[in-house]
Amino acid sequence: MTDQDGGASGACPWHAEAVPLYETVNEPDRNRVWDALRSRFGQVAPVLLEPDLPAWLLLGYEENLEVMRDWGTYSRDTRRWNEIRDGRRKLDAGLRPAMGYRASALYADGAEHARLLAPITDALGRLTDTRIRTDITEAADRLIDDFCAEGRADLVADYADLLPALLMNRFFGLEDTYGYVLGELSGIIWTADGARGADAVVQLRNYFAGLVQHKRAHPGPDLTSWMMAHPTGLTDAEVIDQLVLLSGAAQEPTANLLGNVLRELLTDPEIAREYASGGLLLDEIVNHVIWTEPPMQVLSARFPTRDVVIDGTPVAEGEPLLLGFAPAHADPRLGRPDDDSGSPLPSGHNSAHLTWGAGEHRCPAQSLARQIVGIGIERLLDRLSGVRLAVDAAELRWRPELMSRGLAELPIEFTPVDPPVRHVERPVGPDDGPAEPEPEPNDLLHRVMRWWQGSGRRRRP
Ligand code: HEM
């Protein structure tokens, strides 16, 4: 919004009323927060992401959909943010990661977006169904082997947080040891500890720079090599940025969704019974959780390329619009499509939710994400018997996050069982994974490994 001097809107009148969203992170019933904002402001509310970071939060289903679909009017490029454009902030100075910028497809519009996205979607498309199923199963089994003899585990730290990282690391073309490192680094980046976070970012860059260097010398049937060889001709720096996007986009939402579905199965006996007897399919339970506890509840951001009016509220060019998935799913105009308050069981059939996004940036890996969650849960329930929560359900806590929705921990107990001795047989297609033993990694990857070994990790692969 422009003020009378034609300057940009530090002084937007709506933002005088902005609600400090960061103060609501410990509110367990998020719908109360969305309802209160909606009744006060309508379908778009002025909020503060941080004490000095004003933004608009889209609350309505239609409004979110419209903003995601109309990429000509609503840019994904953070450099269009009025605070950056007018020099009040710098993109590389202490911004929360979600509001930062990288030269990846996620932050690009139009032709540049298509250029950067093609190597990603083409590489993902080369992963065969056999390879996907085998790698998810092996990665899940490896994690379960680590704790199955103990009779207890934290399904967030020991399983959900590690499975996507272990899998993506395999798809990137490195042996599992580095998957544990990738899981560790991705986790630290989301914690509030700034110093550890900065250290982890350095190691994550080493991981991807080392990975690209390694694959330059030893290409293989993996996402990294396929992206490097793609006809688009990405530079190494561009490949690194797209790999950072892939790993970040895969990790947090998939880990959260896996944890949130496991929570539903462990805390709702009716749903667990129906699932066990075949009355409810896992996909239906996943859909239900996606509506009620979406793994990303708020997502950043779109920047209007001109002044617009949304549900009667003027929003100026360059002011950040946060996508509100959780508020949109609770939009009363939808009639609460998967609310189970009236019935003991969710319908699970309505897949018109916004969780995969919409428009040109919609998630290119929905099916892969669903398979990680589905196979991840099947392996766990096949391998362990007598699984039950180790604490009262009321003691489970959500991580105090504004954007993502995931549990702090999910402690379980079960009947201890020794891990089996494994004879791994790989599939044999040309794109199905390494047939030869992996060659020695390079200096940068060694550095990441040394950092990890010195960081006092609990689990050793
Ligand atoms: C439950 C799991 C997942 C959820 C809920 C999810 C959701 C989303 C959403 C909402 C977007 C759009 C972001 C925007 O419009 O700003 C997106 C984009 C993306 N996702 Fe996913 N995702 C998941 C898993 C994955 C996985 C496993 C991968 C990769 C293997 C992946 C790769 C990507 C990429 C590369 C983009 C950027 C697409 C673009 O900018 O054009 N996602 N995802």
Coordinates of C-alpha atoms in Angstrom, one line a residue, residues 119-129 131-132 220-223 225-227 229-231 430-433:
P119 CA 15.6 -30.8 -14.7
I120 CA 13.9 -31.5 -11.4
T121 CA 10.6 -33.0 -12.8
D122 CA 12.5 -34.9 -15.6
A123 CA 14.9 -36.4 -13.0
L124 CA 12.0 -37.3 -10.6
G125 CA 10.2 -38.9 -13.6
R126 CA 13.1 -41.2 -14.2
L127 CA 12.8 -42.9 -10.8
T128 CA 11.1 -46.2 -11.5
D129 CA 8.3 -47.5 -9.4
R131 CA 13.3 -48.2 -7.4
I132 CA 11.0 -46.0 -5.3
G220 CA 25.4 -42.7 -11.8
P221 CA 21.7 -43.5 -12.0
D222 CA 20.7 -40.8 -9.6
L223 CA 18.8 -37.4 -9.4
S225 CA 23.7 -37.0 -12.3
W226 CA 20.4 -36.7 -14.3
M227 CA 20.0 -33.1 -13.4
A229 CA 23.2 -34.0 -17.7
H230 CA 19.8 -32.4 -18.4
P231 CA 19.7 -30.7 -21.9
P430 CA 19.5 -49.2 -15.9
D431 CA 17.9 -46.5 -13.7
D432 CA 17.4 -48.7 -10.7
G433 CA 20.3 -47.7 -8.5

